[in-house]
CSV table of C-alpha atoms and ligand atoms in Angstrom, one decimal:
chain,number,residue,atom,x,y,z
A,105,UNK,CA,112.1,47.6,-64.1
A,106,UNK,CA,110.8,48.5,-67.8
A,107,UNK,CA,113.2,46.9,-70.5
A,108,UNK,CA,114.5,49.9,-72.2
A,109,UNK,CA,112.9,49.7,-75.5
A,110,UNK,CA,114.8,48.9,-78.8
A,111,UNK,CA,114.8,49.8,-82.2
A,112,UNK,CA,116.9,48.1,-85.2
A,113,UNK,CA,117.8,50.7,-87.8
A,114,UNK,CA,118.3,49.0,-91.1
A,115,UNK,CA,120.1,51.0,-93.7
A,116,UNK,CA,119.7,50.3,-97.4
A,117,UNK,CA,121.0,53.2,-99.2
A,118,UNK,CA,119.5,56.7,-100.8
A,119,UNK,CA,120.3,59.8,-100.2
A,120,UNK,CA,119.5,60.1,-96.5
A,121,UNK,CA,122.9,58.7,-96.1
A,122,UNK,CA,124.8,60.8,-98.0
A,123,UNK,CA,127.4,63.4,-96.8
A,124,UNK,CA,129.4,65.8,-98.8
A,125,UNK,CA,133.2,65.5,-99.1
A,126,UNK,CA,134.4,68.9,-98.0
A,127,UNK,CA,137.0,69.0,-100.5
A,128,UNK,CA,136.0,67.7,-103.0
A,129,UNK,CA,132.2,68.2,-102.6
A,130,UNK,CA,131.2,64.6,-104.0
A,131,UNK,CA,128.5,63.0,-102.1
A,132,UNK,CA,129.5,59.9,-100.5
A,133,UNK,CA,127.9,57.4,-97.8
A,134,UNK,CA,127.7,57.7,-94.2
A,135,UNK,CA,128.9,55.3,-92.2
A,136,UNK,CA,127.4,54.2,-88.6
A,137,UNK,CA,130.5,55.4,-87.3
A,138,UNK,CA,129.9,58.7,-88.3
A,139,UNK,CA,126.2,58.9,-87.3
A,140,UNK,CA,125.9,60.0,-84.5
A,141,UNK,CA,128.5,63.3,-85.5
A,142,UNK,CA,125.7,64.0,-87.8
A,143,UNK,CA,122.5,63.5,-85.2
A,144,UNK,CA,124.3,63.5,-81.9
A,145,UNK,CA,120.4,64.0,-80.7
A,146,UNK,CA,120.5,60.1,-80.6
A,147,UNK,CA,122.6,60.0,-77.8
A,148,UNK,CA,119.7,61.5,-76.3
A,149,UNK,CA,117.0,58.5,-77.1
A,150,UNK,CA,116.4,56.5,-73.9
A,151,UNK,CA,116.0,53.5,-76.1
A,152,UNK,CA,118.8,51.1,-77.5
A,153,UNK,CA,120.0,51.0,-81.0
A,154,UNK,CA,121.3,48.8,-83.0
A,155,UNK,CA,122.3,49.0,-86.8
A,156,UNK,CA,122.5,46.6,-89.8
A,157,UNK,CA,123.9,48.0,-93.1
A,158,UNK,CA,123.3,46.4,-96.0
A,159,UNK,CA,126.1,45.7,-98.8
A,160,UNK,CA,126.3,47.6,-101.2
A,161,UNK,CA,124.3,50.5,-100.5
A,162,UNK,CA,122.1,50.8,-103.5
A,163,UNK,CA,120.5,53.7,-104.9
A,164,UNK,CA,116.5,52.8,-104.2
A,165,UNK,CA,116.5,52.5,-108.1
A,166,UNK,CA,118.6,49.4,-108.6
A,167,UNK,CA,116.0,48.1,-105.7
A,168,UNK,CA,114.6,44.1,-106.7
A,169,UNK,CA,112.4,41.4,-105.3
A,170,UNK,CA,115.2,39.9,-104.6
A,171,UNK,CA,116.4,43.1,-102.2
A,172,UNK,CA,113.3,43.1,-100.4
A,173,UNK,CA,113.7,39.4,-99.8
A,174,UNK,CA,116.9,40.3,-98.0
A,175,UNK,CA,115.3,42.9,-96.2
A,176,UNK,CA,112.7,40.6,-95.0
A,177,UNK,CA,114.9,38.1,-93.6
A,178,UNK,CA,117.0,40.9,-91.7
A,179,UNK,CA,113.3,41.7,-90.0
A,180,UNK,CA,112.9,38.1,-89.6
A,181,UNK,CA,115.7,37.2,-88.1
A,182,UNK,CA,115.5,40.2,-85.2
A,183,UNK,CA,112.4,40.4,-84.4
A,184,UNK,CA,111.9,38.9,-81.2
A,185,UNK,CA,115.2,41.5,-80.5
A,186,UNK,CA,113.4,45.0,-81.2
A,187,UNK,CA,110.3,46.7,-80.0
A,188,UNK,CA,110.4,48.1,-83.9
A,189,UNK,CA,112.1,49.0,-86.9
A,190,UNK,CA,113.3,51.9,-89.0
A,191,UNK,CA,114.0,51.6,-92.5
A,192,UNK,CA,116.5,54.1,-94.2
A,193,UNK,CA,115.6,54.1,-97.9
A,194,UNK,CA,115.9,55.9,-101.1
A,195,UNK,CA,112.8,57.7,-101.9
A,196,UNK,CA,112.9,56.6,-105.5
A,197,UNK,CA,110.9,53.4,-104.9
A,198,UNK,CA,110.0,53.2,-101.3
A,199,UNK,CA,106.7,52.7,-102.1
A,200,UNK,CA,107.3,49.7,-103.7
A,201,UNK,CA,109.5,48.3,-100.9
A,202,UNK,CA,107.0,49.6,-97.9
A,203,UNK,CA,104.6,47.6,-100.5
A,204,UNK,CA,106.0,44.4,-100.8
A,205,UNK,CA,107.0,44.3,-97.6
A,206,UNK,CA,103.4,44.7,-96.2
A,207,UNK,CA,103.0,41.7,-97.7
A,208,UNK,CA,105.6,40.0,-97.4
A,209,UNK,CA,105.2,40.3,-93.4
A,210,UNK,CA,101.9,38.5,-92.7
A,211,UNK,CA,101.0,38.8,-88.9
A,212,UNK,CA,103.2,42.0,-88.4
A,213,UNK,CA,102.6,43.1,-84.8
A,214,UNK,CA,105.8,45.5,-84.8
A,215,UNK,CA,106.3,49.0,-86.3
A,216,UNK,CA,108.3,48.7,-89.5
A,217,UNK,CA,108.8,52.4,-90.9
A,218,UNK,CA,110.5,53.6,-93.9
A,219,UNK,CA,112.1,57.1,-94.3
A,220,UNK,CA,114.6,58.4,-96.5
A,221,UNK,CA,115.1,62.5,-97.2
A,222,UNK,CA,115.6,64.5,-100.3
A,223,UNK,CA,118.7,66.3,-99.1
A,224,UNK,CA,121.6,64.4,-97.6
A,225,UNK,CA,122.0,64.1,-93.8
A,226,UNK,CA,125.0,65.7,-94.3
A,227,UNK,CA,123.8,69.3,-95.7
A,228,UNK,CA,122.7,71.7,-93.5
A,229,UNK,CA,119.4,72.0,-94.5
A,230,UNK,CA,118.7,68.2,-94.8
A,231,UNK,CA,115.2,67.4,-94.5
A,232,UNK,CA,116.6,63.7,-93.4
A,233,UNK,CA,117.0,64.7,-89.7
A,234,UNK,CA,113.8,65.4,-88.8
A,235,UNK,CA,112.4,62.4,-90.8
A,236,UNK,CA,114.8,60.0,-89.2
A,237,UNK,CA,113.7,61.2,-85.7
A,238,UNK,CA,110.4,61.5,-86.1
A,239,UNK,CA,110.9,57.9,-87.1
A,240,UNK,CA,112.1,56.6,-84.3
A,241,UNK,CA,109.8,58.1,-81.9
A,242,UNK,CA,106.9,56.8,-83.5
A,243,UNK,CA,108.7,53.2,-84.0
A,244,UNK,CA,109.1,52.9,-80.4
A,245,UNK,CA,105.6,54.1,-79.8
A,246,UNK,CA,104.1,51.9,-77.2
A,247,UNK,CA,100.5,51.9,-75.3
A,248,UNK,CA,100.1,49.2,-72.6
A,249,UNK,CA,103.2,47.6,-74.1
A,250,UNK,CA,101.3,47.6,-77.6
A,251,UNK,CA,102.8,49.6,-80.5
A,252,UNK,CA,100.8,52.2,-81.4
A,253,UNK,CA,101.8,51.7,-85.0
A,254,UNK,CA,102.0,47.8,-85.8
A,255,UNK,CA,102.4,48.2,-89.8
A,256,UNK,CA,104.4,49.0,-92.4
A,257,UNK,CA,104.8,52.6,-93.0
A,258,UNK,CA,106.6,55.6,-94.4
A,259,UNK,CA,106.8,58.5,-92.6
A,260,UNK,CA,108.0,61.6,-94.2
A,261,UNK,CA,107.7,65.4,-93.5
A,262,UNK,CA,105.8,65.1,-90.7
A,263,UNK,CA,103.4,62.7,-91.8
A,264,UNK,CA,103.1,59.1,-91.2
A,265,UNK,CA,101.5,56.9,-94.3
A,266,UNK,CA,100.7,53.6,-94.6
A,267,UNK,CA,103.1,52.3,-97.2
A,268,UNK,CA,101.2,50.1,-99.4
A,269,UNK,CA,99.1,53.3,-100.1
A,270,UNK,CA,101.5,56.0,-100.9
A,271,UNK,CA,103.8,56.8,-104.1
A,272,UNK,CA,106.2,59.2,-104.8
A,273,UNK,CA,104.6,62.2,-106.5
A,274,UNK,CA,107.7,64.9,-106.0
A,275,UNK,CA,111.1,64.1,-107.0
A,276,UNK,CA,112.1,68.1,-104.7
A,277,UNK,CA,109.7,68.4,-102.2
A,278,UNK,CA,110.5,67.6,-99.0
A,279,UNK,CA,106.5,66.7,-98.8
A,280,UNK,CA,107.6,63.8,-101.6
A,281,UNK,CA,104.7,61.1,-101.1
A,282,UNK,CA,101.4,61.2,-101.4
A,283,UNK,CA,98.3,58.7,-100.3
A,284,UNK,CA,95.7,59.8,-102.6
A,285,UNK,CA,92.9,57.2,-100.8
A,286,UNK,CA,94.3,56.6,-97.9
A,287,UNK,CA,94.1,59.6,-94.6
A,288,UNK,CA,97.7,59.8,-92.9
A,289,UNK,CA,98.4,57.1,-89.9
A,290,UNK,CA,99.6,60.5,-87.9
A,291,UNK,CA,101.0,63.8,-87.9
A,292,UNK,CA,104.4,65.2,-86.3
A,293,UNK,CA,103.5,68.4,-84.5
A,294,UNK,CA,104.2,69.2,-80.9
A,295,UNK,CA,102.8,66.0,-80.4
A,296,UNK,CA,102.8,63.0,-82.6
A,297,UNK,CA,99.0,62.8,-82.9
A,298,UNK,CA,97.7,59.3,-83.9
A,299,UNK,CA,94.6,58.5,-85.8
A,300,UNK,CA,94.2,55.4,-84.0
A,301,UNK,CA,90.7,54.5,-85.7
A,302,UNK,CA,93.3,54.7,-89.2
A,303,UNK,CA,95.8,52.4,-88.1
A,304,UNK,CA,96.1,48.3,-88.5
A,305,UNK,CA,95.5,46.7,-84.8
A,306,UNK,CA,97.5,43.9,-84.2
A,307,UNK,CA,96.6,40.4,-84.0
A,308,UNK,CA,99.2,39.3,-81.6
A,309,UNK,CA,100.2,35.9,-84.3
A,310,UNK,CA,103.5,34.3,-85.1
A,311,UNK,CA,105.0,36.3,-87.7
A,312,UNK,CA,105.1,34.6,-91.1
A,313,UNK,CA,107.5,36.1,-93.8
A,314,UNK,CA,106.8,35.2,-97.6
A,315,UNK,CA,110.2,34.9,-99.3
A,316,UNK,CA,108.6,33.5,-102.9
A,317,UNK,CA,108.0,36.7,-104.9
A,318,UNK,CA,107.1,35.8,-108.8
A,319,UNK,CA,108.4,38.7,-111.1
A,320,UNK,CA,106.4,37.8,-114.3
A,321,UNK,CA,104.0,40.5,-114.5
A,322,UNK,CA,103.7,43.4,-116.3
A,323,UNK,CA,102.5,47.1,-116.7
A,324,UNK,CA,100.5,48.5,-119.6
A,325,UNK,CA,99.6,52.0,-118.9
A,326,UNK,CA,97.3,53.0,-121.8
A,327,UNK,CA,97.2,56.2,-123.4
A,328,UNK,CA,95.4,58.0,-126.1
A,329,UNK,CA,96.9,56.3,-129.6
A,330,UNK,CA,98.4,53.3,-128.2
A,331,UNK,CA,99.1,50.5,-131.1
A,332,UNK,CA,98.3,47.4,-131.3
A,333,UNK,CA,101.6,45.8,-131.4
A,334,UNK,CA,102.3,47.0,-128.5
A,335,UNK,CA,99.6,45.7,-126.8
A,336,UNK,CA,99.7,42.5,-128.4
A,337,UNK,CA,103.4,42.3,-127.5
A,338,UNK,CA,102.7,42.8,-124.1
A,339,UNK,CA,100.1,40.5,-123.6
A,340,UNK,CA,102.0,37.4,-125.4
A,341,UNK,CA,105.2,38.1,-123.4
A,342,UNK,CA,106.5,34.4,-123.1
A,343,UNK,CA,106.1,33.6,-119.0
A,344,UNK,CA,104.2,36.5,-118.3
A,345,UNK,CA,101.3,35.7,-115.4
A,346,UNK,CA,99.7,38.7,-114.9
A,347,UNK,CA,99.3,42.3,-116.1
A,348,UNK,CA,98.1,45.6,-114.7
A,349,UNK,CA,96.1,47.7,-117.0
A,350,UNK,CA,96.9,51.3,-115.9
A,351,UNK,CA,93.4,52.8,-117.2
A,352,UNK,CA,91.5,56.5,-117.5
A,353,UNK,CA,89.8,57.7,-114.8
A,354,UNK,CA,87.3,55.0,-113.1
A,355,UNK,CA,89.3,52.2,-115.0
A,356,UNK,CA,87.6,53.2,-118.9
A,357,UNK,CA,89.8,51.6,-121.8
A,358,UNK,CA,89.2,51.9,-125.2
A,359,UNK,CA,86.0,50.1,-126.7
A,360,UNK,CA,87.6,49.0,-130.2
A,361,UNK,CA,87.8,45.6,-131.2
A,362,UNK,CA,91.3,44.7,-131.9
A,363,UNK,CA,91.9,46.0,-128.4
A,364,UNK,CA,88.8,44.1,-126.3
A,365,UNK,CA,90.0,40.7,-128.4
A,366,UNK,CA,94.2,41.1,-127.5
A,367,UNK,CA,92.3,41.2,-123.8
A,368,UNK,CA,90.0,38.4,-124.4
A,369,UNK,CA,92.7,36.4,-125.6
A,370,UNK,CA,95.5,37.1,-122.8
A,371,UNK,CA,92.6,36.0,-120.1
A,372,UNK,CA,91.8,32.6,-121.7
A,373,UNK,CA,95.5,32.1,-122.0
A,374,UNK,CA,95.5,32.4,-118.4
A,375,UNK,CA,96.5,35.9,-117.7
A,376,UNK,CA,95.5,37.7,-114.6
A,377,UNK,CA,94.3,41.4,-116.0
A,378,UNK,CA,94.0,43.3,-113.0
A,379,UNK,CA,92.7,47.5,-113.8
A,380,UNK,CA,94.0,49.8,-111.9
A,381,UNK,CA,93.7,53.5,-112.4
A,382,UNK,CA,96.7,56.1,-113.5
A,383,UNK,CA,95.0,58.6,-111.1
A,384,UNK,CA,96.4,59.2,-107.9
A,385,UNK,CA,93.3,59.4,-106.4
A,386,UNK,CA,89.5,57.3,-106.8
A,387,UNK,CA,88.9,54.5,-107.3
A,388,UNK,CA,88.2,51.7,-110.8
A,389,UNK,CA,84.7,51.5,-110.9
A,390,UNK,CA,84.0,48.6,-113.1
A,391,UNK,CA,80.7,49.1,-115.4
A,392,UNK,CA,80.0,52.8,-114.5
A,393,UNK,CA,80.5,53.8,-118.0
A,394,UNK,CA,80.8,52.2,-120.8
A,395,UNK,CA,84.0,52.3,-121.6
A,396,UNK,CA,85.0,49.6,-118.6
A,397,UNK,CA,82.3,47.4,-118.7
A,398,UNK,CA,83.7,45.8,-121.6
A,399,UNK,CA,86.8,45.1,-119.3
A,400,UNK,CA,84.4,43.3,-116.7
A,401,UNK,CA,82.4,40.9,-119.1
A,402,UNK,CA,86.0,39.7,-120.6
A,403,UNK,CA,87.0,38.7,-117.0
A,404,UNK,CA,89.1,42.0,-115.9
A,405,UNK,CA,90.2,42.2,-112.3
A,406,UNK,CA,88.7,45.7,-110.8
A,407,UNK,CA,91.6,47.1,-108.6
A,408,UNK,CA,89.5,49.8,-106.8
A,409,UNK,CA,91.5,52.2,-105.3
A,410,UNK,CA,95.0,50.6,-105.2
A,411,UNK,CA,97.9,52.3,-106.5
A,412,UNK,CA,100.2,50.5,-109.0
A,413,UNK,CA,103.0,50.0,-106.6
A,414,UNK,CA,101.3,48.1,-104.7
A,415,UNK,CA,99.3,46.0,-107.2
A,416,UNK,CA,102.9,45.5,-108.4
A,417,UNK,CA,103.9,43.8,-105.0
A,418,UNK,CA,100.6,42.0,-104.4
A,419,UNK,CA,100.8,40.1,-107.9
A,420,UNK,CA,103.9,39.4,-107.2
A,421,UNK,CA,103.3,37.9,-103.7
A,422,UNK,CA,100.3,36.3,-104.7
A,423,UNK,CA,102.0,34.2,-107.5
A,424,UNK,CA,104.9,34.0,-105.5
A,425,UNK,CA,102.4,32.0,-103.0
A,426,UNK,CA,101.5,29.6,-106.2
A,427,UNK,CA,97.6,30.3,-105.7
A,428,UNK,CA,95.9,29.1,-108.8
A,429,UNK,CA,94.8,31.8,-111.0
A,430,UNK,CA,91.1,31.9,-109.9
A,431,UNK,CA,92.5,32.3,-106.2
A,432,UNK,CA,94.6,35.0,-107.2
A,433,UNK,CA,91.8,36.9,-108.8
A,434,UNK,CA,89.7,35.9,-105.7
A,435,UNK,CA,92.7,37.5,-103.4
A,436,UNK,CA,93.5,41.0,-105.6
A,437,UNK,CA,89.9,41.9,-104.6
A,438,UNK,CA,90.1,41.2,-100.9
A,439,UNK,CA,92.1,43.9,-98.8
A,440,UNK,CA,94.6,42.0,-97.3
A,441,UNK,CA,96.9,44.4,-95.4
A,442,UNK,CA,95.0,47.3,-95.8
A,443,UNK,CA,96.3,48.2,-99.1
A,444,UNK,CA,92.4,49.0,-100.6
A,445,UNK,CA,89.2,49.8,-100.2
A,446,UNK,CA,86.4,47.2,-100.6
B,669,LIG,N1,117.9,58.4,-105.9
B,669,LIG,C1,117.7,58.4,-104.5
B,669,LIG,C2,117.1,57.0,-104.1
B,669,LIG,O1,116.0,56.7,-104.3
B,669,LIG,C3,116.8,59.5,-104.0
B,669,LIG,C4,116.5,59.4,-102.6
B,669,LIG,O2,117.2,58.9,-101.8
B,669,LIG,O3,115.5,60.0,-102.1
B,669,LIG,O4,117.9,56.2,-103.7
């Protein structure tokens, strides 16, 4: 007889979770007790559940390396007990988690999906209740007792993405995330259709879960007028490893001196400069105009089509792996969970 299939729901917080007092009409958190009053559709699953609540619930925003370390070892520790694994997040930063994650997880043969809602579970018209089923069906998704999905993804009004390729563009759409480079893993429908070419195939190794993340790193999103202290400030942060330069368009950055030398500087003091765009869509195209070549000569990382949250997490994990720099720059140009385009 067929094992019944199981899935591990790991609770972190966000609003998914959230039910109204009736008196007093303050939102507070659901318990697992209380679930299944909400979505007594469960009952209904053929497959066995088990939950892990984490403590405190946080709000996705007060979300850390060192949260997503916990996170990891709760995966760690079960997986040889569940088929797969649904994440219930805040919105706020899931991209960043589903990120880190991705990388954190090296040789992830096992569904790991993230969903969260932007109404509570507990209101009527909760968007959370279709998210969190949806969620479940496709993390016990199976074809000749493979899952169909073996990667780290968010799935979210009717759409499954993969995470290190979304962010969160709408803070009151129930359509919240969008993958600007990246097609959708599936869509929720009648059917659950699955774009099988789009999704990671396993490779059927041990699990390995990275636990060193290294937080020195930093963002410097250019805009129009930006001064030089700033920059400089930035760039001389005592500690700091690495920086992402959030750039125009195809990854342009101003040609004037002052700028070009802070840059020069950082990079023979050892800083990684990695340039990755502040579009949601396209891709840093290092040299196609003149205003990035600049960047390339100085020894600027090009990030193609990554989106900040996720070169966040993979600077993090790559120093947190204590790769010299030259290996690092080596490794932020190589797709190594699927997270870009090369
Ligand atoms: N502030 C909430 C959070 O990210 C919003 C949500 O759950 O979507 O935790």
């Amino acid at each position: 007889m067929r094992e019944q299939t199981s899935i591990l729901i790991i609770y972190t917080g966000g609003t998914i979770g959230m039910v109204q007092d009736p008196k007093s009409g303050v939102l507070k958190p659901l318990t697992f007790k209380n679930l299944y009053r909400y979505l007594p559709v469960l009952e209904n699953f053929d497959y066995q559940f088990d939950f892990y609540t984490f403590r405190p619930l946080l709000d996705s925003s007060n979300m850390s390396p060192s949260f997503w370390i916990e996170l990891a070892k709760v995966i760690e520790e079960n997986y040889e007990s569940f088929d797969g694994f649904v994440v219930l997040h805040g919105s706020d930063t899931m991209a960043y988690t589903a990120s880190a994650l991705s990388f954190m997880l090296e040789n992830l043969n096992k569904p790991v999906i993230f969903t969260g809602s932007q109404l509570p579970l507990g209101m009527v018209r909760t968007d959370g209740r279709e998210n969190f089923i949806n969620s479940i069906e496709i993390a016990a998704a199976s074809e000749q007792e493979t899952p169909v999905v073996p990667e780290v993804a968010i799935c979210f009004e009717n759409k499954l993405y993969r995470g290190n390729r979304t962010t969160k563009f709408n803070a009151e759409h129930f359509g919240a995330f969008v993958s600007g480079n990246y097609p959708v893993l599936a869509e929720v429908g009648v059917y659950i259709r699955y774009y099988g070419d789009l999704i990671l195939k396993p490779n059927f190794k041990k699990l390995k879960v990275h636990k060193e993340l290294d937080e020195n790193i930093a963002i410097l999103k250019l805009f129009p007028g930006i001064n030089q202290n700033i920059v400089r400030n930035t760039l001389t942060t005592p500690g700091l490893k690495a920086v992402i330069l959030e750039t125009f368009g195809a990854g342009n950055a101003p040609t004037v001196a002052w700028f070009l030398d802070l840059l020069k500087e950082a990079v023979e003091n050892g800083i990684v400069l990695f340039n990755v765009t502040q579009c949601k869509g396209g891709s840093v195209d290092i040299g196609k105009y003149e205003t990035s070549a600049e960047l390339g000569k100085i020894g600027v990382i090009g990030g193609t089509d990554i989106t900040t949250e996720s070169a966040v997490t993979k600077l993090m994990y790559l120093l947190g792996c204590g790769f010299p720099k030259k290996e690092v720059e080596r490794l932020l140009q190589v797709s190594l969970r699927g997270e870009m385009t090369v």
